[in-house]
Amino acid sequence: MSEKKVFLPVLFFFSVLVLSIFSYGFLDPGLMQFVPPYMLSFVLPLRDLVFEKRTYAAGIYTGILCMLSWSYILFLRRVRKGKNDIQQFKIYIATTVLLLIFSYPAFSYDIFNYITTAKLTFFHQENPYVVMPVEIPNEPYLSFTRAANKFALYGPSWIAVTYIPHILGLGNIWATIVSFKVFIGGAYLLLCYCIWKQTKSVWNTLYFSLNPLVLIETLVSGHNDVFMMLLLVFGVGLFFRSTVWSKIGGLAAYAASVFVKGATLPLFPLFFIKMEKERFFFYAWILLSITFVIAGPIREELYPWYAIWPLTAAAMLPFPKYRFIHEFSLVSSIGLELRHIPYMATLSYGGWGIIFRFLVSFIPPFFYCLYYVLGRKHILYENKKKK
Amino acid sequence: MKKHFFLLLFTFYLSFIIGRLSLINASYVLPYPSAMPGNKLYTLERFFDTVKKYWCFGSIASYKYELGLADKYLVEAKTLFEYKQFLLAADALKRSDIHVEKLPSLVFSIEKEGKDTHMIQQNISQAMEEHIRVLYRIKEEVPESFEWNPEKGNKEDLQLHTMIQNAMLLRRNIQAGNAYE
């Protein structure tokens, strides 16, 4: 095996491993009381790095992101060259999932919100749309849950399925965190499988599965957007079969996806316009991108994990026919992951972070558009030398 | 100067004793009046009020539901009393009483489930205080009794002051915490 062939997977898995270990530095103070003693010697130095040496932590994160992004682009280029051994990449994806499933949900508190909402619904047996978690003041999970003073932010589809990881957690907070991450990891794998099954393309599958934003926001932070997109992609796959029952099943799966987060609602008219599946996902990419840009600021800000919606649609489109969409989404996704840096460096959402987050969100895609129009150089495959 | 100082001191004293003025104002707020009998949407609203019970499952959600309806029907009664619709007002007040009566057992259920009820009991106490304040004002404005003579049907003798007094007593008991025992 050549050095070049070994270097890329080593670089990639090294980045993934470092990310998994680094995530424990972000352990919430409210969870420290639940940390088993044998883990403290491992966790405390990492927490010291993240909370006391914040600039170094931000630098480490930037380094991890650069390594992940670079190896991701090189993987895609390698597949484009014809080196597309699906069995090998299945092992890569499975290993990535295993390494990141046991990471700490470092960059978002949403998973704790899922956990607390599930406990409120299934343990306390209260309606989460009527009762806020903070209305049970002696609930121990409040010590590490943010946004506990809000009613459930998710649809009934998501709340219903969280019964599974809630029960598997057996009332232990660490077991519950792992079971939620395993559940979301399972949704991620199923989505990768759906993309593979429908596109028959290793490149498209890897485009989604190894994207740094997808890895960090799904397998580390544990967001539920992959679950919503799994229902959408599965539903569309069913809908485009010829039988009536498959169309009904497809619409039902789509409806379930709408009741996760509501982001797929704008796609409703597409089901009633006669078009091919490729066209469907093209328009879906446009609509989901618009939803992403509009929905974020309406909520509070542009959340990076919302980019999973258009990324999934982009992964369903053939390459290089939709090269602009693929490269634009890729560049945007890397820029969006840089949004975590200001909070890491300052532990504050204000100050220079506001300008920084705006710049990293909009400057990379803007420059890519200029690059595409003026430079015509490809990111995702090597340019053919002109004779 | 001395005269002004004592005048200021006396004003504060009066305001605390007579007006029950508190430096910390966290008064309970009753809802705005909703659709009244005669409105096209009134029957629909009453229907949704009943159906909402199934949406508000869970002991805390149920307590919020019952307290919400107790407030709503009290405001309905107050508005109807102001318009001298005494029969409808009496009916609204009875419905408010029915929902108020359920609160102690719900608080007991919440406690039994191991949930902290301190804030809930505080909220109920403030709500009952506001209810009593509203009922006191209504009692001052309505006659002691009223004979309702419909065009078709039997006349009804409404003992308004007794009804209001009983409603106040029910709320005083709950506020005092007697009903939780």
XYZ file of C-alpha atoms in Angstrom, chain A residues 16-211:
196
model
C -11.920 12.185 14.310
C -10.217 10.661 17.359
C -8.816 14.008 18.515
C -12.282 15.557 18.050
C -13.878 12.822 20.149
C -11.363 13.272 22.986
C -11.387 17.083 22.758
C -15.195 17.131 23.094
C -14.924 16.096 26.759
C -13.339 19.430 27.542
C -16.766 21.006 27.071
C -18.397 18.944 29.825
C -21.087 21.088 31.440
C -20.432 22.029 35.092
C -23.929 20.790 35.912
C -22.929 17.310 34.748
C -19.732 17.130 36.803
C -21.679 15.645 39.740
C -22.625 12.706 37.494
C -19.103 11.980 36.214
C -17.760 8.637 37.525
C -14.517 9.083 39.548
C -12.421 7.050 37.083
C -13.236 9.553 34.325
C -12.225 12.650 36.289
C -8.491 12.242 35.662
C -9.244 12.230 31.941
C -11.901 14.981 31.916
C -10.402 17.588 34.259
C -7.287 18.452 32.182
C -9.471 18.779 29.071
C -11.910 21.067 30.914
C -8.969 23.116 32.065
C -7.847 23.465 28.438
C -11.301 24.530 27.198
C -12.349 26.834 30.050
C -8.993 28.292 31.144
C -6.941 28.262 27.917
C -9.773 29.197 25.605
C -7.635 30.539 22.758
C -5.726 27.250 22.562
C -9.005 25.347 22.559
C -10.308 27.486 19.678
C -7.023 26.863 17.849
C -7.269 23.101 18.372
C -10.839 23.099 17.084
C -9.787 25.087 14.006
C -6.970 22.599 13.394
C -9.344 19.633 13.699
C -11.792 21.268 11.311
C -9.030 21.987 8.782
C -7.782 18.392 8.910
C -11.286 16.990 8.592
C -12.144 19.322 5.700
C -8.920 18.661 3.838
C -9.143 14.874 4.175
C -12.834 15.027 3.218
C -12.072 16.907 -0.011
C -9.194 14.524 -0.816
C -11.472 11.503 -0.225
C -13.998 12.926 -2.669
C -11.285 13.596 -5.245
C -9.955 10.062 -4.837
C -13.421 8.604 -5.431
C -13.814 10.852 -8.457
C -10.596 9.394 -9.871
C -12.185 5.966 -9.793
C -10.904 4.692 -6.442
C -14.376 3.909 -5.129
C -14.240 0.739 -3.115
C -17.624 0.834 -1.343
C -16.629 -1.845 1.175
C -13.634 0.202 2.239
C -15.747 3.338 2.647
C -18.382 1.409 4.595
C -15.636 0.592 7.093
C -14.596 4.255 7.164
C -18.140 5.403 7.889
C -18.725 2.710 10.513
C -15.430 3.507 12.250
C -16.230 7.216 12.226
C -19.591 6.530 13.818
C -18.031 4.320 16.497
C -15.370 6.903 17.335
C -17.804 9.814 17.549
C -20.826 8.122 19.161
C -19.035 8.156 22.505
C -17.866 11.747 22.188
C -19.414 14.351 24.459
C -22.091 16.603 22.825
C -19.716 19.546 22.905
C -20.992 22.255 20.604
C -24.690 22.421 21.393
C -27.091 21.824 24.270
C -29.928 20.576 22.050
C -29.418 16.912 22.934
C -29.952 17.770 26.612
C -33.157 19.473 25.583
C -34.251 16.269 23.773
C -33.389 14.238 26.892
C -35.215 16.535 29.304
C -38.265 16.858 27.030
C -38.413 13.057 26.705
C -38.220 12.709 30.509
C -40.918 15.350 30.951
C -43.183 13.487 28.514
C -42.554 9.838 29.377
C -41.392 9.872 33.008
C -43.295 12.850 34.436
C -46.146 12.201 31.969
C -46.761 15.868 31.253
C -47.654 17.437 27.907
C -44.378 19.116 26.781
C -46.356 21.671 24.747
C -48.181 22.828 27.910
C -45.584 22.347 30.658
C -42.001 23.643 30.581
C -39.202 21.616 32.214
C -38.538 24.544 34.587
C -42.035 24.060 36.060
C -40.688 20.983 37.849
C -38.082 22.836 39.946
C -36.712 19.698 41.644
C -35.955 17.962 38.316
C -32.187 17.189 38.484
C -31.739 17.433 34.692
C -32.370 21.202 34.906
C -28.783 21.653 36.117
C -27.452 21.023 32.591
C -30.428 21.879 30.360
C -30.646 25.218 28.599
C -33.869 26.671 27.224
C -35.710 24.821 30.015
C -38.063 27.791 30.251
C -39.636 27.030 26.885
C -42.302 24.642 25.706
C -41.201 21.796 23.425
C -39.516 23.165 20.314
C -39.890 19.943 18.311
C -42.766 18.246 16.598
C -44.647 15.199 17.857
C -42.818 12.839 15.433
C -39.535 13.528 17.174
C -40.927 13.517 20.704
C -42.639 10.178 20.065
C -39.474 8.445 18.818
C -37.398 9.773 21.725
C -39.298 7.244 23.847
C -36.836 4.624 22.565
C -33.561 6.228 23.725
C -35.277 7.496 26.880
C -36.260 3.974 27.918
C -32.882 2.522 26.920
C -31.185 5.108 29.144
C -32.703 3.372 32.203
C -32.809 6.644 34.139
C -29.014 7.067 34.123
C -27.920 10.348 32.546
C -24.764 8.982 30.857
C -26.565 5.940 29.513
C -29.305 8.261 28.255
C -26.824 10.560 26.491
C -25.202 7.541 24.822
C -28.561 6.016 23.866
C -29.671 9.299 22.282
C -26.402 9.532 20.377
C -26.668 5.900 19.269
C -30.230 6.590 18.115
C -29.173 9.649 16.120
C -26.121 7.725 14.854
C -28.508 5.023 13.661
C -30.580 7.640 11.814
C -27.365 8.972 10.265
C -26.380 5.481 9.033
C -29.856 4.838 7.659
C -29.776 8.173 5.834
C -26.367 7.312 4.342
C -27.855 3.977 3.245
C -30.869 5.742 1.666
C -28.565 8.098 -0.222
C -26.496 5.151 -1.447
C -29.567 3.125 -2.414
C -31.183 5.963 -4.354
C -28.116 7.504 -6.012
C -26.088 4.268 -6.469
C -23.061 6.526 -6.072
C -20.171 6.130 -3.636
C -19.260 9.757 -4.262
C -22.710 11.065 -3.262
C -22.773 8.866 -0.175
C -19.368 10.094 0.957
C -20.243 13.683 0.103
C -22.873 13.554 2.809
C -21.490 11.018 5.267
C -17.976 12.413 5.741
C -18.866 16.110 5.542
